[in-house]
């Protein structure tokens, strides 16, 4: 088989995303290479996630081999930018890479031990533009928990209905929700599954910033995302996702509208003052007519006081937040203006783009 260095490296780096350094089985430290009529197929899995991608190659003889992922990646990365010939000697499980007048011999693993990955589904549950789903992931997955002590919160709820597709994530301190109206689906009911946030973040790296199609297939045992270039598999998280609608305030006491270009840099400056033992910054907001005052202070470091113009409806309010959580929302919202709705000093606030109602970010205040 002959493959360009670029294709060999691209496929290896994609597959390597599903290789865990803490794999429970030695074979899972490898990447399965399959030479077929379609080209060179790369497969990898850690048993929770799996990936398959196919890249062009000139195949003379079909076959499979498992290469150690890290070593193979290091080798391919340093090969010259030219076509590479791959020859496999089954008797000694030796893969030879030939480039110019040089050769690199690699000891391989037993391909028969590699787990069998699911096949490409015949019919997708739904289809969506890659760039649209990529943006939905970017605006939601970051709000999932990273601590595995409560697995349900490390996932992202995917809810599909006849007239919408929705992603929701929460770590119990904050919540992000993105709703796409009228997706390309034939659903006549509501289906829910919980996808590990880690899986969506890895998928996001594979998706393109273009409107080519992404197919999604759901079943009780697996979630499959696939395009013409790759298949990506994930196990769903078992359990029931909390009812996020119950935590969204219905009665608003205070509402302000502000330009992100004004608020974001002000919060960034205030966040420079670390004010808690765990390294977080607290920002104190004072909301009055036409003015938002931002205060932050740290013992033996300093303090900051900044005022920015805003449009305010309702009552005056003083409230405090974790600066990083507030910044996370401001950095991912695709809008020039946002509204922030408050139900009181101890109730969560809701941040939305002024231009749309399909995205919201909910944030719990801090008691200070």
CSV table of C-alpha atoms in Angstrom, one decimal:
chain,number,residue,atom,x,y,z
A,1,UNK,CA,0.0,0.0,0.0
A,2,UNK,CA,1.2,3.5,-0.8
A,3,UNK,CA,-0.1,6.5,1.2
A,4,UNK,CA,0.9,10.1,1.3
A,5,UNK,CA,2.6,11.3,4.6
A,6,UNK,CA,-0.2,13.9,5.0
A,7,UNK,CA,-3.0,11.4,4.8
A,8,UNK,CA,-1.1,8.9,7.0
A,9,UNK,CA,-0.6,11.6,9.7
A,10,UNK,CA,-4.1,13.0,9.4
A,11,UNK,CA,-5.7,9.6,9.9
A,12,UNK,CA,-3.4,8.7,12.8
A,13,UNK,CA,-4.0,12.0,14.7
A,14,UNK,CA,-7.8,11.6,14.2
A,15,UNK,CA,-7.8,8.0,15.5
A,16,UNK,CA,-5.5,8.8,18.4
A,17,UNK,CA,-8.2,11.0,19.9
A,18,UNK,CA,-9.9,7.8,21.1
A,19,UNK,CA,-6.8,6.1,22.4
A,20,UNK,CA,-6.6,6.4,26.2
A,21,UNK,CA,-3.3,6.3,28.1
A,22,UNK,CA,-5.1,4.4,30.8
A,23,UNK,CA,-6.6,1.7,28.5
A,24,UNK,CA,-7.7,-1.4,30.4
A,25,UNK,CA,-6.4,-3.7,27.6
A,26,UNK,CA,-3.1,-3.4,25.8
A,27,UNK,CA,-4.8,-3.7,22.4
A,28,UNK,CA,-6.6,-0.5,23.1
A,29,UNK,CA,-3.3,1.4,23.0
A,30,UNK,CA,-3.3,0.7,19.3
A,31,UNK,CA,-4.8,2.0,16.0
A,32,UNK,CA,-6.3,-0.6,13.6
A,33,UNK,CA,-5.1,0.1,10.0
A,34,UNK,CA,-7.2,-1.6,7.3
A,35,UNK,CA,-6.2,-1.5,3.7
A,36,UNK,CA,-9.3,-1.8,1.5
A,37,UNK,CA,-10.7,-0.9,-1.9
A,38,UNK,CA,-12.0,2.3,-0.4
A,39,UNK,CA,-8.5,3.4,0.9
A,40,UNK,CA,-6.8,3.2,4.2
A,41,UNK,CA,-9.2,2.9,7.2
A,42,UNK,CA,-8.1,4.1,10.7
A,43,UNK,CA,-9.9,2.8,13.8
A,44,UNK,CA,-9.4,3.3,17.5
A,45,UNK,CA,-11.5,2.9,20.7
A,46,UNK,CA,-11.3,3.2,24.4
A,47,UNK,CA,-14.6,1.2,24.7
A,48,UNK,CA,-16.5,4.3,25.6
A,49,UNK,CA,-15.6,6.3,22.4
A,50,UNK,CA,-14.7,4.9,19.0
A,51,UNK,CA,-13.7,6.5,15.7
A,52,UNK,CA,-13.2,5.4,12.2
A,53,UNK,CA,-12.0,7.5,9.2
A,54,UNK,CA,-11.0,6.6,5.7
A,55,UNK,CA,-8.4,8.4,3.6
A,56,UNK,CA,-7.1,7.9,0.1
A,57,UNK,CA,-4.4,5.3,-0.5
A,58,UNK,CA,-3.2,3.1,-3.3
A,59,UNK,CA,-3.9,-0.4,-2.0
A,60,UNK,CA,-2.2,-3.4,-3.7
A,61,UNK,CA,-3.1,-6.0,-1.1
A,62,UNK,CA,-5.9,-5.8,1.5
A,63,UNK,CA,-5.2,-6.5,5.1
A,64,UNK,CA,-5.3,-5.3,8.7
A,65,UNK,CA,-2.7,-4.4,11.3
A,66,UNK,CA,-2.7,-2.8,14.7
A,67,UNK,CA,0.1,-0.3,15.4
A,68,UNK,CA,1.0,1.2,18.8
A,69,UNK,CA,-0.7,4.6,18.6
A,70,UNK,CA,1.8,6.8,20.3
A,71,UNK,CA,4.9,5.4,18.7
A,72,UNK,CA,3.3,5.3,15.3
A,73,UNK,CA,2.2,8.9,15.6
A,74,UNK,CA,5.7,10.0,16.6
A,75,UNK,CA,7.2,8.1,13.7
A,76,UNK,CA,4.8,9.4,11.0
A,77,UNK,CA,5.1,12.9,12.3
A,78,UNK,CA,8.8,12.9,11.5
A,79,UNK,CA,8.6,11.2,8.1
A,80,UNK,CA,9.5,13.3,5.0
A,81,UNK,CA,6.7,14.9,3.1
A,82,UNK,CA,6.4,12.2,0.4
A,83,UNK,CA,4.6,9.0,-0.4
A,84,UNK,CA,5.1,6.2,2.1
A,85,UNK,CA,5.0,2.5,1.2
A,86,UNK,CA,3.6,0.3,3.9
A,87,UNK,CA,4.4,-3.5,3.8
A,88,UNK,CA,3.2,-5.9,6.4
A,89,UNK,CA,4.9,-9.2,7.3
A,90,UNK,CA,2.4,-11.4,9.2
A,91,UNK,CA,4.9,-14.0,10.3
A,92,UNK,CA,6.8,-11.6,12.4
A,93,UNK,CA,4.0,-9.0,12.8
A,94,UNK,CA,6.3,-6.4,11.3
A,95,UNK,CA,5.1,-3.3,9.5
A,96,UNK,CA,7.7,-1.7,7.2
A,97,UNK,CA,7.5,2.0,6.2
A,98,UNK,CA,9.6,2.7,3.1
A,99,UNK,CA,10.4,6.3,2.2
A,100,UNK,CA,12.9,7.0,-0.5
A,101,UNK,CA,15.9,4.7,0.2
A,102,UNK,CA,15.1,4.4,3.9
A,103,UNK,CA,13.0,2.0,6.0
A,104,UNK,CA,11.3,2.1,9.4
A,105,UNK,CA,10.3,-1.3,10.9
A,106,UNK,CA,7.5,-1.3,13.5
A,107,UNK,CA,6.4,-4.2,15.7
A,108,UNK,CA,2.6,-4.5,15.6
A,109,UNK,CA,-0.1,-6.0,17.8
A,110,UNK,CA,-2.5,-8.9,17.2
A,111,UNK,CA,-5.3,-7.5,15.0
A,112,UNK,CA,-7.7,-10.3,16.1
A,113,UNK,CA,-7.8,-8.9,19.6
A,114,UNK,CA,-9.0,-5.5,18.4
A,115,UNK,CA,-12.7,-4.9,19.4
A,116,UNK,CA,-15.2,-5.0,16.5
A,117,UNK,CA,-16.7,-1.6,15.9
A,118,UNK,CA,-20.3,-1.1,14.9
A,119,UNK,CA,-21.1,-0.6,11.3
A,120,UNK,CA,-22.4,2.5,9.6
A,121,UNK,CA,-26.2,2.9,10.2
A,122,UNK,CA,-28.4,2.5,7.2
A,123,UNK,CA,-30.7,5.4,8.2
A,124,UNK,CA,-29.9,8.4,10.4
A,125,UNK,CA,-32.1,9.6,13.2
A,126,UNK,CA,-31.6,13.1,11.9
A,127,UNK,CA,-29.3,15.2,9.8
A,128,UNK,CA,-27.8,18.6,10.5
A,129,UNK,CA,-25.2,21.0,9.1
A,130,UNK,CA,-21.8,20.4,10.6
A,131,UNK,CA,-21.2,24.1,11.3
A,132,UNK,CA,-24.6,24.4,13.0
A,133,UNK,CA,-24.0,21.4,15.3
A,134,UNK,CA,-20.4,22.5,15.9
A,135,UNK,CA,-21.7,25.9,17.2
A,136,UNK,CA,-24.3,24.2,19.4
A,137,UNK,CA,-21.7,22.1,21.0
A,138,UNK,CA,-19.4,25.0,21.6
A,139,UNK,CA,-22.2,27.0,23.3
A,140,UNK,CA,-23.3,24.1,25.6
A,141,UNK,CA,-20.8,21.4,26.4
A,142,UNK,CA,-18.5,23.6,28.4
A,143,UNK,CA,-21.2,23.9,31.1
A,144,UNK,CA,-21.1,20.2,31.9
A,145,UNK,CA,-19.3,19.0,35.0
A,146,UNK,CA,-15.8,17.5,34.9
A,147,UNK,CA,-16.0,15.7,38.2
A,148,UNK,CA,-17.1,12.1,37.5
A,149,UNK,CA,-18.6,11.6,41.0
A,150,UNK,CA,-22.0,12.4,39.5
A,151,UNK,CA,-21.8,11.0,36.0
A,152,UNK,CA,-25.1,12.4,34.8
A,153,UNK,CA,-23.8,15.9,35.1
A,154,UNK,CA,-20.7,15.1,32.9
A,155,UNK,CA,-23.1,14.6,30.0
A,156,UNK,CA,-25.1,16.8,27.6
A,157,UNK,CA,-28.8,16.2,27.1
A,158,UNK,CA,-29.7,15.7,23.5
A,159,UNK,CA,-33.4,16.1,23.0
A,160,UNK,CA,-35.0,15.6,19.6
A,161,UNK,CA,-38.7,16.5,18.9
A,162,UNK,CA,-40.7,16.9,15.6
A,163,UNK,CA,-40.0,20.6,15.6
A,164,UNK,CA,-36.7,21.1,17.4
A,165,UNK,CA,-33.3,19.8,18.4
A,166,UNK,CA,-31.9,20.8,21.8
A,167,UNK,CA,-28.7,20.5,23.8
A,168,UNK,CA,-28.6,21.1,27.6
A,169,UNK,CA,-25.7,20.9,30.0
A,170,UNK,CA,-25.3,21.8,33.7
A,171,UNK,CA,-22.7,21.3,36.5
A,172,UNK,CA,-25.4,22.4,39.1
A,173,UNK,CA,-23.8,25.9,39.3
A,174,UNK,CA,-24.7,26.9,35.8
A,175,UNK,CA,-26.7,25.7,32.9
A,176,UNK,CA,-26.4,26.2,29.1
A,177,UNK,CA,-29.2,25.4,26.6
A,178,UNK,CA,-29.3,25.7,22.8
A,179,UNK,CA,-32.4,25.0,20.8
A,180,UNK,CA,-32.6,24.6,17.1
A,181,UNK,CA,-36.0,25.0,15.6
A,182,UNK,CA,-37.2,22.7,12.8
A,183,UNK,CA,-34.2,20.4,12.2
A,184,UNK,CA,-34.1,17.9,9.4
A,185,UNK,CA,-35.8,15.0,11.2
A,186,UNK,CA,-38.9,12.8,10.7
A,187,UNK,CA,-39.5,12.3,14.5
A,188,UNK,CA,-43.1,12.2,15.6
A,189,UNK,CA,-42.2,12.0,19.3
A,190,UNK,CA,-39.6,13.3,21.8
A,191,UNK,CA,-36.4,11.3,22.2
A,192,UNK,CA,-33.8,12.0,24.9
A,193,UNK,CA,-30.3,10.7,25.3
A,194,UNK,CA,-27.3,11.9,27.4
A,195,UNK,CA,-24.0,12.2,25.6
A,196,UNK,CA,-20.7,12.5,27.5
A,197,UNK,CA,-19.5,16.0,27.1
A,198,UNK,CA,-16.0,14.6,26.4
A,199,UNK,CA,-17.5,12.8,23.4
A,200,UNK,CA,-19.0,16.0,22.0
A,201,UNK,CA,-15.8,18.0,22.6
A,202,UNK,CA,-13.9,15.4,20.6
A,203,UNK,CA,-16.6,15.4,17.9
A,204,UNK,CA,-16.3,19.2,17.7
A,205,UNK,CA,-12.7,18.9,16.8
A,206,UNK,CA,-13.6,16.7,13.8
A,207,UNK,CA,-16.5,18.8,12.5
A,208,UNK,CA,-15.9,21.3,9.7
A,209,UNK,CA,-16.8,25.0,9.7
A,210,UNK,CA,-19.1,24.4,6.7
A,211,UNK,CA,-22.6,23.3,5.8
A,212,UNK,CA,-21.8,19.8,4.8
A,213,UNK,CA,-24.1,17.2,6.4
A,214,UNK,CA,-23.6,15.5,9.7
A,215,UNK,CA,-25.8,12.4,10.3
A,216,UNK,CA,-26.8,11.4,13.8
A,217,UNK,CA,-28.1,7.9,14.8
A,218,UNK,CA,-29.5,7.1,18.2
A,219,UNK,CA,-30.1,3.8,19.9
A,220,UNK,CA,-30.3,2.7,23.6
A,221,UNK,CA,-26.8,1.4,23.4
A,222,UNK,CA,-24.9,3.9,21.2
A,223,UNK,CA,-24.8,7.2,19.6
A,224,UNK,CA,-23.3,7.5,16.1
A,225,UNK,CA,-22.2,10.6,14.4
A,226,UNK,CA,-21.0,10.2,10.8
A,227,UNK,CA,-20.1,12.1,7.6
A,228,UNK,CA,-18.5,11.1,4.4
A,229,UNK,CA,-15.1,11.3,6.1
A,230,UNK,CA,-15.6,9.7,9.5
A,231,UNK,CA,-17.8,7.7,11.9
A,232,UNK,CA,-17.7,8.6,15.6
A,233,UNK,CA,-19.3,6.4,18.3
A,234,UNK,CA,-20.2,7.0,21.9
A,235,UNK,CA,-22.0,5.2,24.7
A,236,UNK,CA,-24.8,7.2,26.2
A,237,UNK,CA,-24.8,8.0,29.9
A,238,UNK,CA,-27.4,6.0,31.8
A,239,UNK,CA,-29.8,7.9,34.0
A,240,UNK,CA,-32.4,10.7,33.9
A,241,UNK,CA,-31.3,14.2,33.2
A,242,UNK,CA,-32.7,16.8,35.7
A,243,UNK,CA,-35.7,18.9,34.5
A,244,UNK,CA,-33.9,22.0,33.6
A,245,UNK,CA,-37.1,24.0,33.1
A,246,UNK,CA,-37.8,23.9,36.8
A,247,UNK,CA,-34.7,26.1,37.5
A,248,UNK,CA,-35.4,28.8,35.0
A,249,UNK,CA,-37.0,31.7,36.8
A,250,UNK,CA,-40.5,32.7,35.6
A,251,UNK,CA,-40.8,36.0,37.5
A,252,UNK,CA,-38.2,38.6,36.6
A,253,UNK,CA,-37.6,41.5,39.0
A,254,UNK,CA,-34.7,43.1,37.1
A,255,UNK,CA,-33.6,43.0,33.5
A,256,UNK,CA,-30.7,44.8,31.9
A,257,UNK,CA,-29.4,45.0,28.3
A,258,UNK,CA,-25.7,45.6,27.7
A,259,UNK,CA,-23.2,45.3,24.9
A,260,UNK,CA,-20.8,42.4,25.2
A,261,UNK,CA,-18.0,44.6,24.0
A,262,UNK,CA,-18.5,46.8,27.1
A,263,UNK,CA,-19.2,44.0,29.7
A,264,UNK,CA,-16.7,41.3,28.7
A,265,UNK,CA,-13.5,43.4,29.1
A,266,UNK,CA,-14.8,44.9,32.3
A,267,UNK,CA,-15.4,41.4,33.8
A,268,UNK,CA,-12.0,40.2,32.5
A,269,UNK,CA,-10.3,43.0,34.3
A,270,UNK,CA,-12.2,42.3,37.5
A,271,UNK,CA,-11.4,38.6,37.3
A,272,UNK,CA,-7.7,39.4,37.6
A,273,UNK,CA,-8.1,39.7,41.4
A,274,UNK,CA,-8.2,36.2,42.9
A,275,UNK,CA,-10.4,36.5,46.0
A,276,UNK,CA,-11.0,32.9,47.1
A,277,UNK,CA,-8.8,30.1,48.5
A,278,UNK,CA,-9.6,27.8,45.5
A,279,UNK,CA,-8.3,30.5,43.0
A,280,UNK,CA,-11.6,31.9,41.9
A,281,UNK,CA,-12.5,35.5,41.5
A,282,UNK,CA,-15.8,37.0,42.7
A,283,UNK,CA,-17.4,40.0,40.9
A,284,UNK,CA,-20.0,42.1,42.7
A,285,UNK,CA,-22.6,43.7,40.5
A,286,UNK,CA,-24.6,46.8,41.5
A,287,UNK,CA,-27.5,47.5,39.1
A,288,UNK,CA,-29.1,50.9,39.0
A,289,UNK,CA,-30.9,52.9,36.4
A,290,UNK,CA,-28.7,53.2,33.3
A,291,UNK,CA,-25.6,52.0,35.2
A,292,UNK,CA,-23.9,48.7,36.1
A,293,UNK,CA,-21.2,48.9,38.7
A,294,UNK,CA,-18.6,46.1,38.8
A,295,UNK,CA,-16.5,45.7,41.9
A,296,UNK,CA,-13.9,43.1,42.9
A,297,UNK,CA,-11.3,43.0,45.6
A,298,UNK,CA,-8.6,40.8,46.9
A,299,UNK,CA,-6.9,41.1,50.3
A,300,UNK,CA,-3.3,42.3,50.0
A,301,UNK,CA,-3.7,42.6,46.2
A,302,UNK,CA,-6.0,45.4,45.4
A,303,UNK,CA,-9.5,46.3,44.2
A,304,UNK,CA,-11.3,47.4,41.1
A,305,UNK,CA,-14.4,49.6,40.5
A,306,UNK,CA,-15.8,50.1,37.1
A,307,UNK,CA,-19.1,51.5,35.7
A,308,UNK,CA,-20.6,50.8,32.3
A,309,UNK,CA,-23.8,52.1,30.7
A,310,UNK,CA,-26.7,49.7,30.5
A,311,UNK,CA,-30.5,49.7,30.0
A,312,UNK,CA,-32.3,48.6,33.1
A,313,UNK,CA,-35.9,47.6,33.7
A,314,UNK,CA,-37.3,46.8,37.1
A,315,UNK,CA,-35.7,47.0,40.6
A,316,UNK,CA,-32.3,48.0,41.6
A,317,UNK,CA,-30.1,45.0,42.7
A,318,UNK,CA,-26.8,44.0,44.1
A,319,UNK,CA,-25.6,40.5,43.3
A,320,UNK,CA,-22.3,38.5,43.1
A,321,UNK,CA,-21.0,35.8,40.7
A,322,UNK,CA,-18.0,33.6,40.0
A,323,UNK,CA,-16.2,35.7,37.5
A,324,UNK,CA,-15.0,32.7,35.4
A,325,UNK,CA,-18.5,31.3,35.0
A,326,UNK,CA,-19.7,34.7,33.9
A,327,UNK,CA,-16.9,35.1,31.4
A,328,UNK,CA,-17.6,31.7,29.9
A,329,UNK,CA,-21.0,32.8,28.9
A,330,UNK,CA,-19.9,36.2,27.5
A,331,UNK,CA,-17.2,34.5,25.4
A,332,UNK,CA,-19.4,32.0,23.6
A,333,UNK,CA,-22.5,34.0,22.9
A,334,UNK,CA,-22.7,35.1,19.2
A,335,UNK,CA,-24.4,38.5,19.7
A,336,UNK,CA,-23.5,42.1,20.1
A,337,UNK,CA,-26.1,42.7,22.8
A,338,UNK,CA,-27.3,40.5,25.6
A,339,UNK,CA,-30.0,40.7,28.2
A,340,UNK,CA,-29.5,39.5,31.8
A,341,UNK,CA,-32.6,38.7,33.8
A,342,UNK,CA,-32.7,38.5,37.6
A,343,UNK,CA,-35.3,37.0,39.8
A,344,UNK,CA,-33.7,38.3,43.0
A,345,UNK,CA,-30.4,38.4,44.9
A,346,UNK,CA,-30.3,34.6,45.6
A,347,UNK,CA,-32.0,33.3,42.5
A,348,UNK,CA,-30.2,32.3,39.3
A,349,UNK,CA,-29.9,34.9,36.5
A,350,UNK,CA,-30.6,34.1,32.9
A,351,UNK,CA,-28.3,35.5,30.1
A,352,UNK,CA,-29.6,35.5,26.5
A,353,UNK,CA,-28.7,37.1,23.2
A,354,UNK,CA,-31.0,40.1,22.6
A,355,UNK,CA,-31.5,38.9,19.0
A,356,UNK,CA,-32.7,35.4,19.7
A,357,UNK,CA,-34.6,33.3,22.3
A,358,UNK,CA,-33.1,29.9,21.4
A,359,UNK,CA,-30.0,30.2,23.6
A,360,UNK,CA,-29.8,30.8,27.3
A,361,UNK,CA,-27.2,30.6,30.0
A,362,UNK,CA,-28.3,30.3,33.6
A,363,UNK,CA,-25.9,31.1,36.5
A,364,UNK,CA,-26.3,30.8,40.2
A,365,UNK,CA,-25.2,33.8,42.3
A,366,UNK,CA,-22.8,33.5,45.2
A,367,UNK,CA,-23.7,34.3,48.8
A,368,UNK,CA,-21.3,37.0,50.0
